[in-house]
Each structure stands twice: as C-alpha cells, then as structure tokens.
C-alpha cells in the first residue's frame, strides 16, 4: 500500500505547502470497527468513514500545530475502486486531506465539497507528492 516514510513525506509536504513552521501530528490507521466508533462518538455519524481529523490547536501561543488523523484503509480501498484510482493514491489523498483539516481549512459538505478551495489545494498538493 503506502510506506510509513511516504505517509510522513506527504504530511510534511502538506504542512510546508500551507506555510506552517511547526506541527506535531499523529497519523493512525484503523479498521472499520474502530473508525465507526470514532465517527459515532465524536461526529455523531453512523458507520465508518475514510478519514477523521482532530485539530487540537497550538502548543502555546506560537507553538506547533497539534493534531490527530485517523485513516481507514478499508474505506480508502472502496473509495479508490469507485474513483478508479490506485489505493496508494487514495491513502495519500486522505493524508493530505486530514493534514489540511488539522491545519484549519475546511470544506462544505455534499456535492460542492470537490469544488471548494480546500479540495483544490488538496489536489494540487497531492499532484506534487505523487
């Protein structure tokens, strides 16, 4: 699928693209059951999703941006099949997406999300790392 080094490189590239000087991120890969529980507990949604991010703010006034990202490779695989892209590309897209959310950008829900400024930034960053 995707190596730990590639995941790290992609997160770092996203942080740099957003001109953030310091960040502390954890990126955790979880199964469907764990993602379903995170989704229910923290977002009030039923079932698994592909990525959930928690931006925890900064450590101090000018400290590092801190956040946690959870990715479900099984859902990513389903998305990749539906979008006709390699699973590795989809996982890296989720790394970029989750990292952007931790750093602050957001997008609308529904069909307009793929036309949003955040989505366009995500795809530009992804193109650079691929």
CSV table of N, CA, C and O in Angstrom, one decimal:
chain,number,residue,atom,x,y,z
A,1,UNK,N,0.8,-1.2,0.0
A,1,UNK,CA,0.0,0.0,0.0
A,1,UNK,C,0.9,1.2,0.0
A,1,UNK,O,1.4,1.6,-1.0
A,2,UNK,N,1.1,1.8,1.2
A,2,UNK,CA,2.0,3.1,1.2
A,2,UNK,C,2.9,2.9,2.5
A,2,UNK,O,2.4,2.5,3.5
A,3,UNK,N,4.1,3.2,2.3
A,3,UNK,CA,5.1,3.1,3.4
A,3,UNK,C,4.9,4.2,4.4
A,3,UNK,O,4.4,5.3,4.1
A,4,UNK,N,5.4,3.9,5.6
A,4,UNK,CA,5.4,4.9,6.7
A,4,UNK,C,6.1,6.2,6.2
A,4,UNK,O,5.7,7.3,6.5
A,5,UNK,N,7.3,6.0,5.5
A,5,UNK,CA,8.1,7.2,5.1
A,5,UNK,C,7.3,8.0,4.1
A,5,UNK,O,7.3,9.2,4.1
A,6,UNK,N,6.5,7.4,3.2
A,6,UNK,CA,5.7,8.1,2.2
A,6,UNK,C,4.6,8.9,2.9
A,6,UNK,O,4.3,10.0,2.5
A,7,UNK,N,4.0,8.3,3.9
A,7,UNK,CA,2.9,9.0,4.6
A,7,UNK,C,3.5,10.2,5.3
A,7,UNK,O,3.0,11.3,5.2
A,8,UNK,N,4.7,10.0,5.9
A,8,UNK,CA,5.4,11.2,6.6
A,8,UNK,C,5.7,12.3,5.6
A,8,UNK,O,5.5,13.4,5.8
A,9,UNK,N,6.3,11.9,4.5
A,9,UNK,CA,6.7,12.8,3.4
A,9,UNK,C,5.5,13.6,3.0
A,9,UNK,O,5.6,14.8,2.7
A,10,UNK,N,4.4,13.0,2.8
A,10,UNK,CA,3.1,13.6,2.3
A,10,UNK,C,2.6,14.6,3.3
A,10,UNK,O,2.2,15.7,3.0
A,11,UNK,N,2.6,14.2,4.6
A,11,UNK,CA,2.2,15.1,5.7
A,11,UNK,C,3.1,16.3,5.7
A,11,UNK,O,2.6,17.5,5.8
A,12,UNK,N,4.4,16.1,5.7
A,12,UNK,CA,5.4,17.2,5.7
A,12,UNK,C,5.2,18.1,4.5
A,12,UNK,O,5.2,19.4,4.7
A,13,UNK,N,5.0,17.6,3.3
A,13,UNK,CA,4.8,18.4,2.1
A,13,UNK,C,3.5,19.3,2.3
A,13,UNK,O,3.5,20.4,1.9
A,14,UNK,N,2.5,18.7,2.9
A,14,UNK,CA,1.2,19.5,3.1
A,14,UNK,C,1.5,20.6,4.1
A,14,UNK,O,1.1,21.8,3.9
A,15,UNK,N,2.2,20.3,5.2
A,15,UNK,CA,2.5,21.3,6.2
A,15,UNK,C,3.3,22.5,5.6
A,15,UNK,O,3.0,23.7,5.8
A,16,UNK,N,4.3,22.1,4.8
A,16,UNK,CA,5.1,23.1,4.1
A,16,UNK,C,4.3,23.9,3.1
A,16,UNK,O,4.5,25.2,3.0
A,17,UNK,N,3.5,23.3,2.3
A,17,UNK,CA,2.6,23.9,1.3
A,17,UNK,C,1.7,25.0,2.0
A,17,UNK,O,1.4,26.0,1.4
A,18,UNK,N,1.3,24.7,3.2
A,18,UNK,CA,0.5,25.6,4.0
A,18,UNK,C,1.3,26.6,4.8
A,18,UNK,O,0.7,27.4,5.5
A,19,UNK,N,2.6,26.6,4.6
A,19,UNK,CA,3.5,27.6,5.3
A,19,UNK,C,3.4,27.5,6.8
A,19,UNK,O,3.5,28.6,7.4
A,20,UNK,N,3.2,26.3,7.3
A,20,UNK,CA,3.2,26.2,8.8
A,20,UNK,C,4.6,25.8,9.2
A,20,UNK,O,5.2,24.9,8.5
A,21,UNK,N,5.1,26.5,10.1
A,21,UNK,CA,6.5,26.2,10.5
A,21,UNK,C,6.7,25.0,11.4
A,21,UNK,O,7.7,24.3,11.2
A,22,UNK,N,5.8,24.7,12.3
A,22,UNK,CA,5.9,23.6,13.2
A,22,UNK,C,4.6,22.9,13.3
A,22,UNK,O,3.6,23.6,13.5
A,23,UNK,N,4.6,21.6,13.3
A,23,UNK,CA,3.4,20.8,13.6
A,23,UNK,C,3.8,19.5,14.2
A,23,UNK,O,4.9,18.9,14.0
A,24,UNK,N,2.9,19.0,15.1
A,24,UNK,CA,3.0,17.6,15.7
A,24,UNK,C,1.8,16.9,15.3
A,24,UNK,O,0.7,17.2,15.8
A,25,UNK,N,1.9,15.9,14.5
A,25,UNK,CA,0.7,15.1,14.0
A,25,UNK,C,0.9,13.7,14.4
A,25,UNK,O,2.1,13.2,14.3
A,26,UNK,N,-0.2,13.0,14.7
A,26,UNK,CA,-0.1,11.6,14.7
A,26,UNK,C,-1.1,11.1,13.6
A,26,UNK,O,-2.2,11.7,13.4
A,27,UNK,N,-0.7,10.1,12.9
A,27,UNK,CA,-1.5,9.6,11.8
A,27,UNK,C,-1.6,8.1,12.1
A,27,UNK,O,-0.6,7.4,12.2
A,28,UNK,N,-2.9,7.7,12.4
A,28,UNK,CA,-3.1,6.3,12.8
A,28,UNK,C,-4.1,5.6,11.8
A,28,UNK,O,-5.1,6.2,11.4
A,29,UNK,N,-3.7,4.4,11.4
A,29,UNK,CA,-4.5,3.6,10.5
A,29,UNK,C,-5.4,2.7,11.3
A,29,UNK,O,-4.8,2.0,12.2
A,30,UNK,N,-6.7,2.7,11.1
A,30,UNK,CA,-7.6,1.9,11.9
A,30,UNK,C,-8.5,1.1,11.0
A,30,UNK,O,-8.8,1.4,9.9
A,31,UNK,N,-9.1,0.0,11.6
A,31,UNK,CA,-10.1,-0.8,10.9
A,31,UNK,C,-11.5,-0.2,10.9
A,31,UNK,O,-11.7,0.9,11.5
A,32,UNK,N,-12.4,-0.8,10.2
A,32,UNK,CA,-13.8,-0.3,10.1
A,32,UNK,C,-14.4,-0.1,11.4
A,32,UNK,O,-15.1,0.9,11.6
A,33,UNK,N,-14.3,-1.1,12.3
A,33,UNK,CA,-15.0,-1.0,13.6
A,33,UNK,C,-14.5,0.2,14.4
A,33,UNK,O,-15.3,0.9,15.0
A,34,UNK,N,-13.2,0.3,14.5
A,34,UNK,CA,-12.6,1.5,15.2
A,34,UNK,C,-13.0,2.8,14.6
A,34,UNK,O,-13.4,3.7,15.3
A,35,UNK,N,-13.0,2.9,13.3
A,35,UNK,CA,-13.4,4.1,12.6
A,35,UNK,C,-14.9,4.4,12.8
A,35,UNK,O,-15.3,5.5,13.0
A,36,UNK,N,-15.7,3.4,12.8
A,36,UNK,CA,-17.2,3.5,13.1
A,36,UNK,C,-17.4,4.1,14.5
A,36,UNK,O,-18.2,5.0,14.7
A,37,UNK,N,-16.6,3.6,15.4
A,37,UNK,CA,-16.7,4.1,16.8
A,37,UNK,C,-16.3,5.5,16.9
A,37,UNK,O,-17.0,6.3,17.6
A,38,UNK,N,-15.2,5.9,16.3
A,38,UNK,CA,-14.7,7.3,16.3
A,38,UNK,C,-15.8,8.2,15.7
A,38,UNK,O,-16.1,9.3,16.2
A,39,UNK,N,-16.3,7.7,14.6
A,39,UNK,CA,-17.3,8.5,13.8
A,39,UNK,C,-18.6,8.7,14.6
A,39,UNK,O,-19.1,9.8,14.7
A,40,UNK,N,-19.0,7.7,15.3
A,40,UNK,CA,-20.2,7.8,16.2
A,40,UNK,C,-19.9,8.7,17.4
A,40,UNK,O,-20.7,9.6,17.7
A,41,UNK,N,-18.8,8.4,18.1
A,41,UNK,CA,-18.5,9.1,19.3
A,41,UNK,C,-18.3,10.6,19.1
A,41,UNK,O,-18.7,11.4,19.9
A,42,UNK,N,-17.5,10.9,18.1
A,42,UNK,CA,-17.0,12.3,18.0
A,42,UNK,C,-17.8,13.1,17.0
A,42,UNK,O,-17.8,14.4,17.1
A,43,UNK,N,-18.4,12.5,16.0
A,43,UNK,CA,-19.1,13.2,15.0
A,43,UNK,C,-20.6,12.9,14.9
A,43,UNK,O,-21.3,13.6,14.2
A,44,UNK,N,-21.0,11.9,15.7
A,44,UNK,CA,-22.4,11.6,15.7
A,44,UNK,C,-22.9,10.9,14.4
A,44,UNK,O,-24.1,10.9,14.2
A,45,UNK,N,-22.1,10.3,13.7
A,45,UNK,CA,-22.4,9.7,12.4
A,45,UNK,C,-22.4,8.2,12.5
A,45,UNK,O,-21.6,7.7,13.3
A,46,UNK,N,-23.1,7.5,11.7
A,46,UNK,CA,-23.2,6.0,11.8
A,46,UNK,C,-22.3,5.4,10.7
A,46,UNK,O,-22.2,5.9,9.6
A,47,UNK,N,-21.5,4.4,11.1
A,47,UNK,CA,-20.7,3.7,10.2
A,47,UNK,C,-19.3,4.3,10.0
A,47,UNK,O,-19.0,5.4,10.5
A,48,UNK,N,-18.4,3.6,9.3
A,48,UNK,CA,-17.0,4.0,9.1
A,48,UNK,C,-17.0,5.1,8.0
A,48,UNK,O,-17.8,5.3,7.2
A,49,UNK,N,-15.9,5.9,8.1
A,49,UNK,CA,-15.6,7.0,7.1
A,49,UNK,C,-14.2,6.8,6.7
A,49,UNK,O,-13.5,6.0,7.4
A,50,UNK,N,-13.7,7.5,5.8
A,50,UNK,CA,-12.3,7.3,5.3
A,50,UNK,C,-11.3,8.0,6.2
A,50,UNK,O,-10.2,7.5,6.5
A,51,UNK,N,-11.6,9.2,6.7
A,51,UNK,CA,-10.6,10.0,7.5
A,51,UNK,C,-11.3,10.9,8.5
A,51,UNK,O,-12.4,11.4,8.1
A,52,UNK,N,-10.8,10.9,9.7
A,52,UNK,CA,-11.3,11.8,10.7
A,52,UNK,C,-10.0,12.6,11.2
A,52,UNK,O,-9.0,11.9,11.5
A,53,UNK,N,-10.2,13.9,11.4
A,53,UNK,CA,-9.0,14.7,11.9
A,53,UNK,C,-9.5,15.5,13.1
A,53,UNK,O,-10.6,15.9,13.2
A,54,UNK,N,-8.6,15.6,14.0
A,54,UNK,CA,-8.8,16.4,15.2
A,54,UNK,C,-7.7,17.4,15.3
A,54,UNK,O,-6.6,17.1,15.6
A,55,UNK,N,-8.0,18.7,15.0
A,55,UNK,CA,-7.1,19.7,15.2
A,55,UNK,C,-7.1,20.2,16.7
A,55,UNK,O,-8.2,20.6,17.2
A,56,UNK,N,-6.0,20.0,17.4
A,56,UNK,CA,-6.0,20.3,18.8
A,56,UNK,C,-5.4,21.7,19.1
A,56,UNK,O,-5.1,21.9,20.3
A,57,UNK,N,-5.3,22.5,18.1
A,57,UNK,CA,-4.7,23.8,18.3
A,57,UNK,C,-3.2,23.9,18.3
A,57,UNK,O,-2.6,23.0,17.7
A,58,UNK,N,-2.7,24.9,19.0
A,58,UNK,CA,-1.3,25.1,19.0
A,58,UNK,C,-0.8,24.8,20.5
A,58,UNK,O,-1.5,25.0,21.4
A,59,UNK,N,0.5,24.3,20.5
A,59,UNK,CA,1.1,24.2,21.8
A,59,UNK,C,1.7,25.5,22.2
A,59,UNK,O,2.8,25.8,21.8
A,60,UNK,N,1.0,26.3,23.0
A,60,UNK,CA,1.4,27.6,23.3
A,60,UNK,C,1.0,28.7,22.3
A,60,UNK,O,0.5,28.3,21.3
A,61,UNK,N,1.3,29.9,22.5
A,61,UNK,CA,0.9,31.0,21.6
A,61,UNK,C,1.5,30.8,20.2
A,61,UNK,O,0.8,31.0,19.2
A,62,UNK,N,2.8,30.5,20.1
A,62,UNK,CA,3.4,30.4,18.8
A,62,UNK,C,4.0,29.0,18.6
A,62,UNK,O,4.8,28.8,17.8
A,63,UNK,N,3.5,28.1,19.4
A,63,UNK,CA,4.0,26.7,19.3
A,63,UNK,C,3.5,26.0,18.1
A,63,UNK,O,2.8,26.5,17.2
A,64,UNK,N,3.8,24.7,18.0
A,64,UNK,CA,3.4,23.8,16.9
A,64,UNK,C,1.9,23.6,16.9
A,64,UNK,O,1.3,23.6,17.9
A,65,UNK,N,1.4,23.4,15.6
A,65,UNK,CA,0.0,23.0,15.4
A,65,UNK,C,0.0,21.5,15.8
A,65,UNK,O,0.9,20.8,15.5
A,66,UNK,N,-1.0,21.1,16.6
A,66,UNK,CA,-1.0,19.7,17.1
A,66,UNK,C,-2.3,19.1,16.6
A,66,UNK,O,-3.4,19.7,16.7
A,67,UNK,N,-2.3,17.8,16.2
A,67,UNK,CA,-3.5,17.2,15.7
A,67,UNK,C,-3.3,15.7,15.5
A,67,UNK,O,-2.2,15.2,15.5
A,68,UNK,N,-4.4,15.0,15.5
A,68,UNK,CA,-4.5,13.6,15.3
A,68,UNK,C,-5.3,13.3,14.0
A,68,UNK,O,-6.4,13.9,13.8
A,69,UNK,N,-4.9,12.3,13.2
A,69,UNK,CA,-5.5,12.0,12.0
A,69,UNK,C,-5.7,10.4,12.0
A,69,UNK,O,-4.8,9.7,12.4
A,70,UNK,N,-7.0,10.0,11.7
A,70,UNK,CA,-7.3,8.6,11.7
A,70,UNK,C,-7.8,8.3,10.3
A,70,UNK,O,-8.6,8.9,9.8
A,71,UNK,N,-7.2,7.2,9.7
A,71,UNK,CA,-7.5,6.8,8.3
A,71,UNK,C,-7.9,5.4,8.3
A,71,UNK,O,-7.2,4.5,9.0
A,72,UNK,N,-8.9,5.1,7.6
A,72,UNK,CA,-9.4,3.7,7.5
A,72,UNK,C,-9.1,3.2,6.1
A,72,UNK,O,-9.7,3.5,5.1
A,73,UNK,N,-8.0,2.3,6.0
A,73,UNK,CA,-7.6,1.8,4.7
A,73,UNK,C,-8.7,1.1,3.9
A,73,UNK,O,-8.7,1.1,2.7
A,74,UNK,N,-9.5,0.4,4.7
A,74,UNK,CA,-10.6,-0.4,4.0
A,74,UNK,C,-11.6,0.5,3.3
A,74,UNK,O,-12.0,0.2,2.2
A,75,UNK,N,-11.9,1.6,3.9
A,75,UNK,CA,-12.8,2.6,3.3
A,75,UNK,C,-12.1,3.3,2.1
A,75,UNK,O,-12.6,3.5,1.1
A,76,UNK,N,-10.8,3.6,2.3
A,76,UNK,CA,-10.0,4.2,1.3
A,76,UNK,C,-9.9,3.2,0.1
A,76,UNK,O,-10.0,3.7,-1.1
A,77,UNK,N,-9.8,1.9,0.3
A,77,UNK,CA,-9.8,1.0,-0.8
A,77,UNK,C,-11.2,1.1,-1.6
A,77,UNK,O,-11.2,1.1,-2.8
A,78,UNK,N,-12.3,1.1,-0.9
A,78,UNK,CA,-13.6,1.3,-1.5
A,78,UNK,C,-13.7,2.5,-2.3
A,78,UNK,O,-14.1,2.5,-3.5
A,79,UNK,N,-13.2,3.6,-1.8
A,79,UNK,CA,-13.2,4.9,-2.5
A,79,UNK,C,-12.3,4.8,-3.7
A,79,UNK,O,-12.7,5.3,-4.8
A,80,UNK,N,-11.1,4.2,-3.6
A,80,UNK,CA,-10.2,4.1,-4.8
A,80,UNK,C,-10.9,3.3,-5.9
A,80,UNK,O,-10.8,3.8,-7.1
A,81,UNK,N,-11.6,2.2,-5.6
A,81,UNK,CA,-12.3,1.5,-6.6
A,81,UNK,C,-13.3,2.3,-7.3
A,81,UNK,O,-13.5,2.3,-8.5
A,82,UNK,N,-14.1,3.0,-6.5
A,82,UNK,CA,-15.2,3.9,-7.0
A,82,UNK,C,-14.7,5.0,-7.9
A,82,UNK,O,-15.3,5.4,-8.9
A,83,UNK,N,-13.5,5.6,-7.5
A,83,UNK,CA,-12.9,6.7,-8.2
A,83,UNK,C,-11.9,6.2,-9.4
A,83,UNK,O,-11.4,7.1,-10.1
A,84,UNK,N,-11.7,4.9,-9.4
A,84,UNK,CA,-10.8,4.4,-10.4
A,84,UNK,C,-9.4,4.9,-10.3
A,84,UNK,O,-8.7,5.4,-11.3
A,85,UNK,N,-8.9,5.0,-9.0
A,85,UNK,CA,-7.5,5.4,-8.7
A,85,UNK,C,-6.8,4.3,-7.9
A,85,UNK,O,-7.5,3.5,-7.2
A,86,UNK,N,-5.5,4.3,-7.9
A,86,UNK,CA,-4.8,3.3,-7.1
A,86,UNK,C,-5.0,3.6,-5.6
A,86,UNK,O,-5.2,4.7,-5.2
A,87,UNK,N,-5.0,2.5,-4.8
A,87,UNK,CA,-5.3,2.6,-3.4
A,87,UNK,C,-4.2,3.5,-2.7
A,87,UNK,O,-4.5,4.3,-1.9
A,88,UNK,N,-3.0,3.4,-3.2
A,88,UNK,CA,-1.9,4.2,-2.6
A,88,UNK,C,-2.2,5.7,-2.8
A,88,UNK,O,-2.0,6.5,-1.9
A,89,UNK,N,-2.7,6.1,-4.0
A,89,UNK,CA,-3.0,7.5,-4.3
A,89,UNK,C,-4.1,7.9,-3.3
A,89,UNK,O,-4.1,9.0,-2.8
A,90,UNK,N,-5.1,7.1,-3.1
A,90,UNK,CA,-6.2,7.5,-2.3
A,90,UNK,C,-5.8,7.6,-0.8
A,90,UNK,O,-6.2,8.6,-0.1
A,91,UNK,N,-4.9,6.8,-0.4
A,91,UNK,CA,-4.4,6.9,1.0
A,91,UNK,C,-3.7,8.2,1.2
A,91,UNK,O,-3.9,8.9,2.1
A,92,UNK,N,-2.8,8.5,0.2
A,92,UNK,CA,-2.1,9.8,0.3
A,92,UNK,C,-3.0,11.0,0.2
A,92,UNK,O,-2.8,12.0,0.9
A,93,UNK,N,-4.1,10.9,-0.6
A,93,UNK,CA,-5.1,12.0,-0.6
A,93,UNK,C,-5.7,12.2,0.7
A,93,UNK,O,-5.9,13.3,1.2
A,94,UNK,N,-5.9,11.1,1.5
A,94,UNK,CA,-6.5,11.2,2.8
A,94,UNK,C,-5.5,11.8,3.8
A,94,UNK,O,-5.9,12.5,4.7
A,95,UNK,N,-4.2,11.5,3.6
A,95,UNK,CA,-3.2,12.1,4.4
A,95,UNK,C,-3.2,13.6,4.2
A,95,UNK,O,-3.2,14.4,5.2
A,96,UNK,N,-3.2,14.0,3.0
A,96,UNK,CA,-3.3,15.5,2.7
A,96,UNK,C,-4.5,16.1,3.2
A,96,UNK,O,-4.5,17.1,3.9
A,97,UNK,N,-5.7,15.4,3.0
A,97,UNK,CA,-7.0,15.9,3.4
A,97,UNK,C,-7.0,16.1,5.0
A,97,UNK,O,-7.4,17.1,5.5
A,98,UNK,N,-6.6,15.0,5.7
A,98,UNK,CA,-6.6,15.1,7.1
A,98,UNK,C,-5.6,16.1,7.7
A,98,UNK,O,-6.0,16.9,8.6
A,99,UNK,N,-4.5,16.3,7.0
A,99,UNK,CA,-3.5,17.3,7.5
A,99,UNK,C,-4.0,18.7,7.3
A,99,UNK,O,-3.9,19.5,8.2
A,100,UNK,N,-4.7,18.9,6.1
A,100,UNK,CA,-5.3,20.2,5.9
A,100,UNK,C,-6.3,20.5,7.0
A,100,UNK,O,-6.3,21.7,7.5
A,101,UNK,N,-7.1,19.6,7.3
A,101,UNK,CA,-8.1,19.8,8.4
A,101,UNK,C,-7.5,20.2,9.7
A,101,UNK,O,-8.0,21.1,10.4
A,102,UNK,N,-6.4,19.5,10.1
A,102,UNK,CA,-5.7,19.8,11.3
A,102,UNK,C,-5.2,21.2,11.3
A,102,UNK,O,-5.2,21.9,12.3
A,103,UNK,N,-4.7,21.6,10.1
A,103,UNK,CA,-4.1,23.0,10.0
A,103,UNK,C,-5.2,24.1,9.9
A,103,UNK,O,-4.8,25.3,10.0
A,104,UNK,N,-6.5,23.7,9.7
A,104,UNK,CA,-7.5,24.7,9.8
A,104,UNK,C,-8.5,24.7,8.6
A,104,UNK,O,-9.7,25.0,8.8
A,105,UNK,N,-8.0,24.6,7.3
A,105,UNK,CA,-9.0,24.6,6.2
A,105,UNK,C,-10.1,23.6,6.4
A,105,UNK,O,-10.0,22.5,6.9
A,106,UNK,N,-11.3,24.0,5.8
A,106,UNK,CA,-12.5,23.2,5.8
A,106,UNK,C,-13.2,23.3,4.5
A,106,UNK,O,-12.8,24.1,3.7
A,107,UNK,N,-14.2,22.5,4.3
A,107,UNK,CA,-14.9,22.4,3.0
A,107,UNK,C,-16.4,22.2,3.3
A,107,UNK,O,-16.7,21.7,4.4
A,108,UNK,N,-17.2,22.6,2.4
A,108,UNK,CA,-18.7,22.4,2.6
A,108,UNK,C,-18.9,20.9,2.5
A,108,UNK,O,-18.1,20.1,2.0
A,109,UNK,N,-20.1,20.4,3.0
A,109,UNK,CA,-20.5,19.0,2.8
A,109,UNK,C,-21.3,18.9,1.5
A,109,UNK,O,-21.7,19.9,0.9
A,110,UNK,N,-21.5,17.7,1.1
A,110,UNK,CA,-22.2,17.5,-0.1
A,110,UNK,C,-21.4,17.6,-1.4
A,110,UNK,O,-20.2,17.6,-1.4
A,111,UNK,N,-22.1,17.7,-2.5
A,111,UNK,CA,-21.5,17.7,-3.8
A,111,UNK,C,-20.5,18.9,-4.0
A,111,UNK,O,-19.6,18.8,-4.8
A,112,UNK,N,-20.8,20.0,-3.4
A,112,UNK,CA,-19.9,21.2,-3.6
A,112,UNK,C,-18.5,21.1,-2.9
A,112,UNK,O,-17.6,21.9,-3.2
A,113,UNK,N,-18.3,20.0,-2.1
A,113,UNK,CA,-17.0,19.9,-1.5
A,113,UNK,C,-15.8,19.7,-2.4
A,113,UNK,O,-14.8,20.3,-2.2
A,114,UNK,N,-16.1,19.0,-3.6
A,114,UNK,CA,-15.0,18.8,-4.5
A,114,UNK,C,-14.7,20.1,-5.4
A,114,UNK,O,-13.7,20.1,-6.1
A,115,UNK,N,-15.5,21.1,-5.3
A,115,UNK,CA,-15.3,22.3,-6.0
A,115,UNK,C,-14.7,23.4,-5.0
A,115,UNK,O,-14.4,24.5,-5.4
A,116,UNK,N,-14.6,23.1,-3.7
A,116,UNK,CA,-14.1,24.0,-2.7
A,116,UNK,C,-12.7,24.4,-2.8
A,116,UNK,O,-11.9,23.6,-3.4
A,117,UNK,N,-12.3,25.5,-2.3
A,117,UNK,CA,-10.8,25.9,-2.3
A,117,UNK,C,-10.0,24.9,-1.6
A,117,UNK,O,-8.9,24.6,-2.1
A,118,UNK,N,-10.5,24.3,-0.5
A,118,UNK,CA,-9.7,23.3,0.2
A,118,UNK,C,-9.4,22.1,-0.7
A,118,UNK,O,-8.3,21.6,-0.7
A,119,UNK,N,-10.4,21.6,-1.4
A,119,UNK,CA,-10.3,20.4,-2.2
A,119,UNK,C,-9.3,20.7,-3.4
A,119,UNK,O,-8.5,19.9,-3.7
A,120,UNK,N,-9.4,21.9,-3.9
A,120,UNK,CA,-8.4,22.3,-5.0
A,120,UNK,C,-7.0,22.3,-4.4
A,120,UNK,O,-6.1,21.8,-5.1
A,121,UNK,N,-6.8,22.8,-3.3
A,121,UNK,CA,-5.5,22.8,-2.6
A,121,UNK,C,-5.0,21.4,-2.4
A,121,UNK,O,-3.9,21.1,-2.6
A,122,UNK,N,-5.9,20.6,-1.9
A,122,UNK,CA,-5.6,19.2,-1.6
A,122,UNK,C,-5.1,18.5,-2.9
A,122,UNK,O,-4.1,17.8,-2.9
A,123,UNK,N,-5.8,18.7,-4.0
A,123,UNK,CA,-5.4,18.0,-5.2
A,123,UNK,C,-4.1,18.6,-5.8
A,123,UNK,O,-3.3,17.8,-6.4
A,124,UNK,N,-3.8,19.9,-5.6
A,124,UNK,CA,-2.5,20.4,-6.0
A,124,UNK,C,-1.4,19.8,-5.2
A,124,UNK,O,-0.4,19.5,-5.8
A,125,UNK,N,-1.6,19.7,-3.9
A,125,UNK,CA,-0.5,19.2,-3.1
A,125,UNK,C,-0.3,17.7,-3.4
A,125,UNK,O,0.8,17.2,-3.5
A,126,UNK,N,-1.4,17.0,-3.6
A,126,UNK,CA,-1.3,15.5,-3.9
A,126,UNK,C,-0.6,15.4,-5.2
A,126,UNK,O,0.3,14.5,-5.3
A,127,UNK,N,-0.9,16.2,-6.2
A,127,UNK,CA,-0.2,16.1,-7.5
A,127,UNK,C,1.3,16.2,-7.4
A,127,UNK,O,2.1,15.6,-8.0
A,128,UNK,N,1.7,17.1,-6.5
A,128,UNK,CA,3.2,17.3,-6.2
A,128,UNK,C,3.8,16.1,-5.6
A,128,UNK,O,5.0,15.8,-5.8
A,129,UNK,N,3.1,15.5,-4.7
A,129,UNK,CA,3.7,14.4,-3.9
A,129,UNK,C,3.7,13.0,-4.7
A,129,UNK,O,4.4,12.1,-4.4
A,130,UNK,N,2.8,13.0,-5.7
A,130,UNK,CA,2.7,11.7,-6.5
A,130,UNK,C,3.8,11.7,-7.5
A,130,UNK,O,4.4,10.8,-7.9
